[in-house]
PDB file of C-alpha atoms in Angstrom:
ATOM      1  CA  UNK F 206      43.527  79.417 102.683  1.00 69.00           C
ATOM      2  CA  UNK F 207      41.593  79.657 105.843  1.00 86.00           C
ATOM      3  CA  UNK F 208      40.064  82.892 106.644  1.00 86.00           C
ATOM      4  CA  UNK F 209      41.659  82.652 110.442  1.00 87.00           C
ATOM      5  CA  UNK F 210      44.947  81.425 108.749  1.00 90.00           C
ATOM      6  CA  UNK F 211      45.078  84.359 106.518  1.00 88.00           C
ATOM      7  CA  UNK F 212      43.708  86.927 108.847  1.00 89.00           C
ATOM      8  CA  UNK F 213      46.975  85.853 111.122  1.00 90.00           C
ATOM      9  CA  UNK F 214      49.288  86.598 108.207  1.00 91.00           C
ATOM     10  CA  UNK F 215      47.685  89.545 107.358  1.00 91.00           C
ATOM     11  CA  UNK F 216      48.114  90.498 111.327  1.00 90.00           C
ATOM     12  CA  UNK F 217      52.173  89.546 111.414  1.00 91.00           C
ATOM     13  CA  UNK F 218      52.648  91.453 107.839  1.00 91.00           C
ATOM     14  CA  UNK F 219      50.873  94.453 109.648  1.00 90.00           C
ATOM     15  CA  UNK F 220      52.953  94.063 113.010  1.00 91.00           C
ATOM     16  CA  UNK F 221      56.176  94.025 110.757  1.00 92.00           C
ATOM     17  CA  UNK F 222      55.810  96.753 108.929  1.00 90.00           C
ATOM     18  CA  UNK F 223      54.127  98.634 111.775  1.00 90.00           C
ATOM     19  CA  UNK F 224      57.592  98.297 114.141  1.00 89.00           C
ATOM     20  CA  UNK F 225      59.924  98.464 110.920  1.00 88.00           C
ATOM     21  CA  UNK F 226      58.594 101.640 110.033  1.00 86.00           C
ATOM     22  CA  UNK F 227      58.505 103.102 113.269  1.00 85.00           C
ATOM     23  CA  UNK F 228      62.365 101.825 113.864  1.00 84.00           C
ATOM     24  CA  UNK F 229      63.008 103.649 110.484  1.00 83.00           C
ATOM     25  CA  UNK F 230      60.917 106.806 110.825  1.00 78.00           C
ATOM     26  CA  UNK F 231      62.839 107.936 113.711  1.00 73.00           C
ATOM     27  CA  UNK F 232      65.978 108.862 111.807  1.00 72.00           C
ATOM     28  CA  UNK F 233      64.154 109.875 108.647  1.00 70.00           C
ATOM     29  CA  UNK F 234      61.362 112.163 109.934  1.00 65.00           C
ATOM     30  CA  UNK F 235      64.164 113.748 112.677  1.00 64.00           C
ATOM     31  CA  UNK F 236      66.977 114.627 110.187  1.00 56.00           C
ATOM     32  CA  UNK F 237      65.144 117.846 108.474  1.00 54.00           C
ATOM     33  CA  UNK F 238      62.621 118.913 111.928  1.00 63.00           C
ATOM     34  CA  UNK F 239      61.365 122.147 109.846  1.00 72.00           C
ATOM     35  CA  UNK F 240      60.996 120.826 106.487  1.00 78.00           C
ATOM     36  CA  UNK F 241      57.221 119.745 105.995  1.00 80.00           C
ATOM     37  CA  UNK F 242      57.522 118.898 102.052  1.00 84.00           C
ATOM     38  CA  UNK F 243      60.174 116.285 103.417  1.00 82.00           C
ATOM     39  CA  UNK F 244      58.049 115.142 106.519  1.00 82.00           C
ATOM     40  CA  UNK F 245      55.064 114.673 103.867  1.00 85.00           C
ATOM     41  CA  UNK F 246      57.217 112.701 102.166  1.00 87.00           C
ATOM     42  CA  UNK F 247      58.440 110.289 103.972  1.00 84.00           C
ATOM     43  CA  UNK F 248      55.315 110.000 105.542  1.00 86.00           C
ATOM     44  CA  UNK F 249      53.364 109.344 102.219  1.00 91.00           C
ATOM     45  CA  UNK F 250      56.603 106.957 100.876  1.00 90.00           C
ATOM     46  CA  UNK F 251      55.815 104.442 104.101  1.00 89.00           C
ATOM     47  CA  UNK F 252      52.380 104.418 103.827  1.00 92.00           C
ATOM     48  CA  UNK F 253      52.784 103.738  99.604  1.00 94.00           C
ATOM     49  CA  UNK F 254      55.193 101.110 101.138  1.00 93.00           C
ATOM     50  CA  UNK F 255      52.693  99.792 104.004  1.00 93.00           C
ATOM     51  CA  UNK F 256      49.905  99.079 101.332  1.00 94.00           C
ATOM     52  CA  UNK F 257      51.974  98.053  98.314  1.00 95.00           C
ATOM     53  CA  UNK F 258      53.099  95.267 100.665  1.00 94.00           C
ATOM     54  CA  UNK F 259      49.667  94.568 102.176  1.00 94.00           C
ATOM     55  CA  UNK F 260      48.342  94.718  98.319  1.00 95.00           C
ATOM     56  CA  UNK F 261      51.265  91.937  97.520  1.00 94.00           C
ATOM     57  CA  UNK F 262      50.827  89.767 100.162  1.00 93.00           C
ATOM     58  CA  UNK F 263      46.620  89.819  99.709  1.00 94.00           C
ATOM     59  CA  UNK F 264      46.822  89.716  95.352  1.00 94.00           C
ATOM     60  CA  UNK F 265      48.990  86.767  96.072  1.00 94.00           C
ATOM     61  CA  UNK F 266      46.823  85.305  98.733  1.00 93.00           C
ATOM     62  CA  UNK F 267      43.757  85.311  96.457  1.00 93.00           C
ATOM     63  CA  UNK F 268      45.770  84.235  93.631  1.00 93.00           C
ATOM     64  CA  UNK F 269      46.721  81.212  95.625  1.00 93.00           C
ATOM     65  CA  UNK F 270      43.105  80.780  96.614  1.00 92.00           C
ATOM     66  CA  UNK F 271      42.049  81.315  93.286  1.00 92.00           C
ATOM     67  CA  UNK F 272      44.385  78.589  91.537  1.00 92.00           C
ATOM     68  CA  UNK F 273      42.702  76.584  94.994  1.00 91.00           C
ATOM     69  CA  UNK F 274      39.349  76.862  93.808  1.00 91.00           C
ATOM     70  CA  UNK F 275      39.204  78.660  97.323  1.00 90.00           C
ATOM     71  CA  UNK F 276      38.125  82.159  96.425  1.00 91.00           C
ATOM     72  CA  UNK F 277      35.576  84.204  97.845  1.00 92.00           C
ATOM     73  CA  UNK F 278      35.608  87.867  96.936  1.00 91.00           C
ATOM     74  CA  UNK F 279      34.488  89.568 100.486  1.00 93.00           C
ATOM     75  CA  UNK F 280      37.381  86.891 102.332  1.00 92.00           C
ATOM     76  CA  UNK F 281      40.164  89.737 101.797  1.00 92.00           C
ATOM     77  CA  UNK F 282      37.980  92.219 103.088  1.00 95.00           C
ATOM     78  CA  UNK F 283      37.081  90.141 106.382  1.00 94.00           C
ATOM     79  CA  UNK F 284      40.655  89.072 106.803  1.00 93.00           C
ATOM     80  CA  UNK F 285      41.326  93.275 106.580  1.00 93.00           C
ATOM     81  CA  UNK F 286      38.678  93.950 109.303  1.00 94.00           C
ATOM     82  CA  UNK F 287      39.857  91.429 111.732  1.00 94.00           C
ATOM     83  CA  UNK F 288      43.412  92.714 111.503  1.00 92.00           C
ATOM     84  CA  UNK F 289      41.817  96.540 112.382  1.00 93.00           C
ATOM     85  CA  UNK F 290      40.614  94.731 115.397  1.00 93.00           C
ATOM     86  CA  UNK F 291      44.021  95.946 117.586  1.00 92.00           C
ATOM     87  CA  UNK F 292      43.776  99.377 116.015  1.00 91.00           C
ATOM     88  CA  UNK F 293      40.117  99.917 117.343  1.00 93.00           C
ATOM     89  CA  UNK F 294      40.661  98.684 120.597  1.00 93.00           C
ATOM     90  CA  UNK F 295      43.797 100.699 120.871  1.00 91.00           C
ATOM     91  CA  UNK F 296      41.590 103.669 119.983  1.00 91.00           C
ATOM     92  CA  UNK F 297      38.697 102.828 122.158  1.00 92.00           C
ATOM     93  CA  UNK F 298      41.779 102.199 125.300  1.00 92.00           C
ATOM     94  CA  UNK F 299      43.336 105.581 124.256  1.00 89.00           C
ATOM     95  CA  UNK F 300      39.624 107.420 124.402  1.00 88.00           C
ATOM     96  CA  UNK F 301      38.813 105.917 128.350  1.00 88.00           C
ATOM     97  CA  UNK F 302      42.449 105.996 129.429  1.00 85.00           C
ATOM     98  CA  UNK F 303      43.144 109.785 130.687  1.00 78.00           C
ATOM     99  CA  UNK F 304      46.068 109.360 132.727  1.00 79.00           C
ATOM    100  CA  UNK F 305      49.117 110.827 131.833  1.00 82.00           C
ATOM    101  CA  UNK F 306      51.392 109.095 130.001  1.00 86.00           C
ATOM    102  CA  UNK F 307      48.790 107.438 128.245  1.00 84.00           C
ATOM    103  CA  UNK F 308      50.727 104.101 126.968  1.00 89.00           C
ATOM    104  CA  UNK F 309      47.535 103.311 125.148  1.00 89.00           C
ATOM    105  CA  UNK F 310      47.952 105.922 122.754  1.00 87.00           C
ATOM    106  CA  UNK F 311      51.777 105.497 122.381  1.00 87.00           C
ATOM    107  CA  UNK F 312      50.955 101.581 121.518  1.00 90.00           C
ATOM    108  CA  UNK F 313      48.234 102.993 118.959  1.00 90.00           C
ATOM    109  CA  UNK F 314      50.944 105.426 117.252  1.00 87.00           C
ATOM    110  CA  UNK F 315      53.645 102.726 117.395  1.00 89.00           C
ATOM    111  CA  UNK F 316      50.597  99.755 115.730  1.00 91.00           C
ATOM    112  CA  UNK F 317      49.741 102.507 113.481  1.00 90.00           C
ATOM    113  CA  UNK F 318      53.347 104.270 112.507  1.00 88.00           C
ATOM    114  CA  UNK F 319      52.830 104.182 108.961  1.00 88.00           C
ATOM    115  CA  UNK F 320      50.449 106.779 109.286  1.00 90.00           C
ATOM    116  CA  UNK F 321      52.257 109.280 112.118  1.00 85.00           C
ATOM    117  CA  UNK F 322      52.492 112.569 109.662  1.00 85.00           C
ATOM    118  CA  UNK F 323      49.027 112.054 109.507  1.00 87.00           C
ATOM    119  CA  UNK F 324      49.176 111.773 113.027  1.00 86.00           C
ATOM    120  CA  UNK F 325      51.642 114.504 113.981  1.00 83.00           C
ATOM    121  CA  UNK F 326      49.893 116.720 111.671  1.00 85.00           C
ATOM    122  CA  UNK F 327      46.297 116.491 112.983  1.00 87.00           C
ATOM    123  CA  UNK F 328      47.254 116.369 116.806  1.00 82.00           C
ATOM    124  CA  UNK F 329      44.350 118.420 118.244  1.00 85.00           C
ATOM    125  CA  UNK F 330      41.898 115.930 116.728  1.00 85.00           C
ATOM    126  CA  UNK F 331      43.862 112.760 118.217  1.00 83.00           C
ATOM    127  CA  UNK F 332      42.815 109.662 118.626  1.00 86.00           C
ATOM    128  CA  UNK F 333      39.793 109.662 116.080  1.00 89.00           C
ATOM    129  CA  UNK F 334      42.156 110.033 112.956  1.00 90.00           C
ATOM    130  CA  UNK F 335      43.561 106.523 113.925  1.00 90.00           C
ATOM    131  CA  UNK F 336      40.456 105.256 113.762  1.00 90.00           C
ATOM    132  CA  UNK F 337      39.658 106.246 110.020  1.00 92.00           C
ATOM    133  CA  UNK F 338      43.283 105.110 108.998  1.00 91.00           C
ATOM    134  CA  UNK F 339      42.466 101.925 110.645  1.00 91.00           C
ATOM    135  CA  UNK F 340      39.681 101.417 108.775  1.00 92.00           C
ATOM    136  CA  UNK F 341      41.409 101.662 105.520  1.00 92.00           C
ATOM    137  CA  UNK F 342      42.777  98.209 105.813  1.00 92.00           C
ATOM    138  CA  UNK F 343      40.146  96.583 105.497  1.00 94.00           C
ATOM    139  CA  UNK F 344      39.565  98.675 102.021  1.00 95.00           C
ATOM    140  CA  UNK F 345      43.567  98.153 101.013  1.00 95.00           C
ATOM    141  CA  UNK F 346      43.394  94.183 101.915  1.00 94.00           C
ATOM    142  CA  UNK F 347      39.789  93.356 100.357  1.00 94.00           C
ATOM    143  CA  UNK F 348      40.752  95.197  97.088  1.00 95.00           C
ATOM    144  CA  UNK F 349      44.143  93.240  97.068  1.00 95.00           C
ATOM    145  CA  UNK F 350      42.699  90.230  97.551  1.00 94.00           C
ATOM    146  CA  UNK F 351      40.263  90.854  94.533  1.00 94.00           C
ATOM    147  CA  UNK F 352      43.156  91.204  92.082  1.00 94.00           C
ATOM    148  CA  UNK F 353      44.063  87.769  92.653  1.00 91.00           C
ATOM    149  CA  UNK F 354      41.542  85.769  89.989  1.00 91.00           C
ATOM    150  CA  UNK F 355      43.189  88.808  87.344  1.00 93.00           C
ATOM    151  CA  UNK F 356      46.654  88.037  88.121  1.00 92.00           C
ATOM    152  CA  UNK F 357      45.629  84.085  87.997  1.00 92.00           C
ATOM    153  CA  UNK F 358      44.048  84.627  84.482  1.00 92.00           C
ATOM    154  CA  UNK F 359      46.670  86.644  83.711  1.00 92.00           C
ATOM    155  CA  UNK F 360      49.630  83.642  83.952  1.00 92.00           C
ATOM    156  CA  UNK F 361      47.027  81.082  82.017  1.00 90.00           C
ATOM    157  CA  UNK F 362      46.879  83.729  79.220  1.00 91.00           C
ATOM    158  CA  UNK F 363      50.462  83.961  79.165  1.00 91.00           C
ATOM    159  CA  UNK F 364      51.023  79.687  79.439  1.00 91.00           C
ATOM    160  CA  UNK F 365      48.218  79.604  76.541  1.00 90.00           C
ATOM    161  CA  UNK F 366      50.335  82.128  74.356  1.00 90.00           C
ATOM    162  CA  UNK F 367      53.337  80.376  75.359  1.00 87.00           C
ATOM    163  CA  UNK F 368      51.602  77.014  74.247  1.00 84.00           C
ATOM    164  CA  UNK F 369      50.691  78.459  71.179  1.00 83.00           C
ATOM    165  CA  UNK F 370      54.443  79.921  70.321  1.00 84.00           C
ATOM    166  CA  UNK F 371      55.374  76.332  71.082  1.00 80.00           C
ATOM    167  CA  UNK F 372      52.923  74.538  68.097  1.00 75.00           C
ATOM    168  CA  UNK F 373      54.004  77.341  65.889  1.00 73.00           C
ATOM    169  CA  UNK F 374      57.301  77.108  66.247  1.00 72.00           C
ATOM    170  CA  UNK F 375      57.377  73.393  66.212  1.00 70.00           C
ATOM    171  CA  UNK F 376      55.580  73.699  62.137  1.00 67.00           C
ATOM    172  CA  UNK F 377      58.403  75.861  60.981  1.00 66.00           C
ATOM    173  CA  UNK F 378      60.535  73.677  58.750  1.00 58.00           C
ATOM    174  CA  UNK F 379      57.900  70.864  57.763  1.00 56.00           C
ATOM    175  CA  UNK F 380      57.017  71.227  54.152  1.00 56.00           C
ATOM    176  CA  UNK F 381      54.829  68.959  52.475  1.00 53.00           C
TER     177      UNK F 381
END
Protein backbone atom coordinates (compact mmCIF):
# COMPACT_ATOMS: atom_id res chain seq x y z
CA UNK A 1 0.00 0.00 0.00
CA UNK A 2 0.99 3.51 -0.67
CA UNK A 3 2.50 5.40 2.09
CA UNK A 4 -0.10 8.51 1.32
CA UNK A 5 -2.88 5.80 0.93
CA UNK A 6 -2.15 4.35 4.24
CA UNK A 7 -1.28 7.48 6.07
CA UNK A 8 -5.12 8.54 5.03
CA UNK A 9 -6.47 5.39 6.66
CA UNK A 10 -4.46 5.68 9.46
CA UNK A 11 -5.89 9.52 9.65
CA UNK A 12 -9.88 8.36 9.28
CA UNK A 13 -9.19 5.32 11.91
CA UNK A 14 -7.75 8.16 14.21
CA UNK A 15 -10.71 10.70 13.45
CA UNK A 16 -13.17 7.76 14.31
CA UNK A 17 -12.09 6.77 17.28
CA UNK A 18 -11.12 10.30 18.29
CA UNK A 19 -15.12 11.57 17.98
CA UNK A 20 -16.44 7.99 19.11
CA UNK A 21 -14.67 8.23 22.18
CA UNK A 22 -15.36 11.63 22.94
CA UNK A 23 -19.33 10.92 22.12
CA UNK A 24 -18.86 8.00 24.66
CA UNK A 25 -16.70 9.58 27.36
CA UNK A 26 -19.24 12.06 28.14
CA UNK A 27 -21.65 9.69 29.86
CA UNK A 28 -18.94 7.42 31.22
CA UNK A 29 -16.44 9.86 32.79
CA UNK A 30 -19.76 12.10 34.17
CA UNK A 31 -21.69 9.25 35.92
CA UNK A 32 -19.20 8.85 39.12
CA UNK A 33 -17.66 12.98 39.11
CA UNK A 34 -15.62 12.08 42.49
CA UNK A 35 -14.44 8.71 41.83
CA UNK A 36 -10.77 8.96 40.36
CA UNK A 37 -10.04 4.98 40.37
CA UNK A 38 -13.17 4.99 37.93
CA UNK A 39 -12.08 8.18 35.90
CA UNK A 40 -8.53 6.33 35.56
CA UNK A 41 -10.28 3.73 34.29
CA UNK A 42 -12.14 4.57 31.76
CA UNK A 43 -9.61 6.76 30.73
CA UNK A 44 -6.87 3.98 30.49
CA UNK A 45 -9.79 1.35 28.90
CA UNK A 46 -10.14 4.00 25.70
CA UNK A 47 -6.78 4.61 25.25
CA UNK A 48 -6.05 0.38 25.49
CA UNK A 49 -8.99 0.61 22.98
CA UNK A 50 -7.50 3.63 20.77
CA UNK A 51 -4.15 1.66 20.23
CA UNK A 52 -5.37 -1.94 20.13
CA UNK A 53 -7.33 -0.66 17.11
CA UNK A 54 -4.51 1.47 15.65
CA UNK A 55 -2.17 -1.79 16.38
CA UNK A 56 -4.97 -3.92 14.26
CA UNK A 57 -5.45 -1.82 11.56
CA UNK A 58 -1.30 -1.18 11.12
CA UNK A 59 -0.29 -5.34 11.92
CA UNK A 60 -2.80 -5.90 9.22
CA UNK A 61 -1.59 -3.19 6.96
CA UNK A 62 1.98 -4.55 7.00
CA UNK A 63 0.75 -7.96 6.80
CA UNK A 64 -0.96 -7.02 3.60
CA UNK A 65 2.20 -5.28 2.48
CA UNK A 66 4.17 -8.02 3.52
CA UNK A 67 2.20 -10.88 1.55
CA UNK A 68 2.69 -7.67 -1.32
CA UNK A 69 6.25 -7.87 -1.28
CA UNK A 70 5.56 -4.12 -0.26
CA UNK A 71 7.13 -3.88 3.16
CA UNK A 72 9.34 -1.43 4.50
CA UNK A 73 9.86 -1.45 8.24
CA UNK A 74 10.08 2.56 9.02
CA UNK A 75 6.58 2.95 6.46
CA UNK A 76 4.30 2.40 9.71
CA UNK A 77 6.23 4.74 11.56
CA UNK A 78 6.01 7.58 8.76
CA UNK A 79 2.39 6.82 8.13
CA UNK A 80 2.15 7.42 12.35
CA UNK A 81 3.98 10.80 12.09
CA UNK A 82 1.98 12.20 9.32
CA UNK A 83 -1.26 11.39 11.11
CA UNK A 84 0.33 13.50 14.42
CA UNK A 85 0.50 16.22 11.89
CA UNK A 86 -3.27 17.69 13.11
CA UNK A 87 -2.32 17.07 16.72
CA UNK A 88 0.86 19.37 16.46
CA UNK A 89 -0.67 22.00 14.69
CA UNK A 90 -3.58 21.93 17.03
CA UNK A 91 -0.98 22.34 19.78
CA UNK A 92 1.12 24.92 18.12
CA UNK A 93 -2.76 26.95 17.31
CA UNK A 94 -3.69 26.36 21.02
CA UNK A 95 -0.02 27.85 22.25
CA UNK A 96 -0.46 31.42 19.89
CA UNK A 97 -4.24 31.54 20.26
CA UNK A 98 -4.94 33.42 23.78
CA UNK A 99 -8.34 34.50 23.37
CA UNK A 100 -10.90 33.23 25.40
CA UNK A 101 -12.71 30.53 24.40
CA UNK A 102 -9.86 29.15 22.78
CA UNK A 103 -11.63 26.70 20.07
CA UNK A 104 -8.14 25.61 19.23
CA UNK A 105 -7.66 23.86 22.30
CA UNK A 106 -11.25 22.44 22.49
CA UNK A 107 -10.54 20.93 18.75
CA UNK A 108 -7.12 19.54 20.26
CA UNK A 109 -9.04 17.82 23.34
CA UNK A 110 -11.88 16.65 21.07
CA UNK A 111 -8.74 15.17 18.09
CA UNK A 112 -7.08 13.90 21.09
CA UNK A 113 -10.12 12.48 23.50
CA UNK A 114 -8.65 9.26 24.06
CA UNK A 115 -6.25 10.77 26.18
CA UNK A 116 -8.56 13.55 28.29
CA UNK A 117 -7.84 11.94 32.00
CA UNK A 118 -4.52 12.55 31.05
CA UNK A 119 -5.66 15.76 30.09
CA UNK A 120 -8.07 16.66 32.89
CA UNK A 121 -5.57 15.44 35.26
CA UNK A 122 -2.51 17.53 34.27
CA UNK A 123 -4.50 20.85 33.52
CA UNK A 124 -1.95 23.41 34.82
CA UNK A 125 0.61 22.03 32.36
CA UNK A 126 -1.94 22.20 29.26
CA UNK A 127 -1.30 22.14 26.03
CA UNK A 128 2.30 20.51 26.12
CA UNK A 129 0.94 17.06 27.44
CA UNK A 130 -0.96 16.81 24.03
CA UNK A 131 1.95 17.15 22.40
CA UNK A 132 3.84 14.06 24.00
CA UNK A 133 0.56 11.92 23.61
CA UNK A 134 0.63 12.94 20.08
CA UNK A 135 3.77 11.77 19.57
CA UNK A 136 3.04 8.33 20.71
CA UNK A 137 1.37 7.47 17.49
CA UNK A 138 3.84 7.46 15.61
CA UNK A 139 5.53 4.82 18.25
CA UNK A 140 1.94 2.74 18.51
CA UNK A 141 1.53 2.72 14.45
CA UNK A 142 5.35 1.97 13.46
CA UNK A 143 5.48 -0.92 16.04
CA UNK A 144 2.08 -2.24 14.62
CA UNK A 145 3.09 -2.12 11.40
CA UNK A 146 6.31 -4.20 12.27
CA UNK A 147 4.25 -7.15 13.50
CA UNK A 148 2.94 -7.63 10.18
CA UNK A 149 5.93 -9.96 8.43
CA UNK A 150 5.33 -12.16 12.13
CA UNK A 151 1.74 -12.48 11.72
CA UNK A 152 2.44 -13.25 7.76
CA UNK A 153 4.97 -16.03 8.77
CA UNK A 154 2.83 -16.95 11.25
CA UNK A 155 -0.31 -18.17 8.71
CA UNK A 156 2.51 -19.92 6.25
CA UNK A 157 3.64 -21.90 9.35
CA UNK A 158 0.25 -22.80 10.09
CA UNK A 159 -0.71 -23.67 5.97
CA UNK A 160 2.77 -25.71 6.08
CA UNK A 161 1.55 -27.71 9.26
CA UNK A 162 -1.74 -27.93 7.78
CA UNK A 163 -0.04 -29.31 4.50
CA UNK A 164 1.80 -31.63 6.39
CA UNK A 165 -1.44 -33.05 8.50
CA UNK A 166 -2.83 -33.40 5.00
CA UNK A 167 0.20 -36.00 3.52
CA UNK A 168 0.00 -37.70 6.83
CA UNK A 169 -3.27 -38.25 6.99
CA UNK A 170 -3.64 -39.16 3.41
CA UNK A 171 -0.76 -42.46 4.27
CA UNK A 172 -2.97 -43.76 6.99
CA UNK A 173 -4.57 -46.90 5.62
CA UNK A 174 -2.00 -47.81 2.72
CA UNK A 175 -0.12 -50.90 3.67
CA UNK A 176 2.25 -52.45 1.50
Amino acid sequence: MKLSKLSLKLLGTHAIMSVVQFVLMLPLLGILQDNQIYQWAIGLLFIAIFWLVIYAEMSHNGLEDTKADKYRPIRGFIAGLICTAPGIILYFATLFYKTEPNWFNVIMRIWLSPYIKIFTSLESHMPHPALVVSMLLPVVSGVSYMDGPRKRQKILDAIKKADEMKTEKSKIGYKK
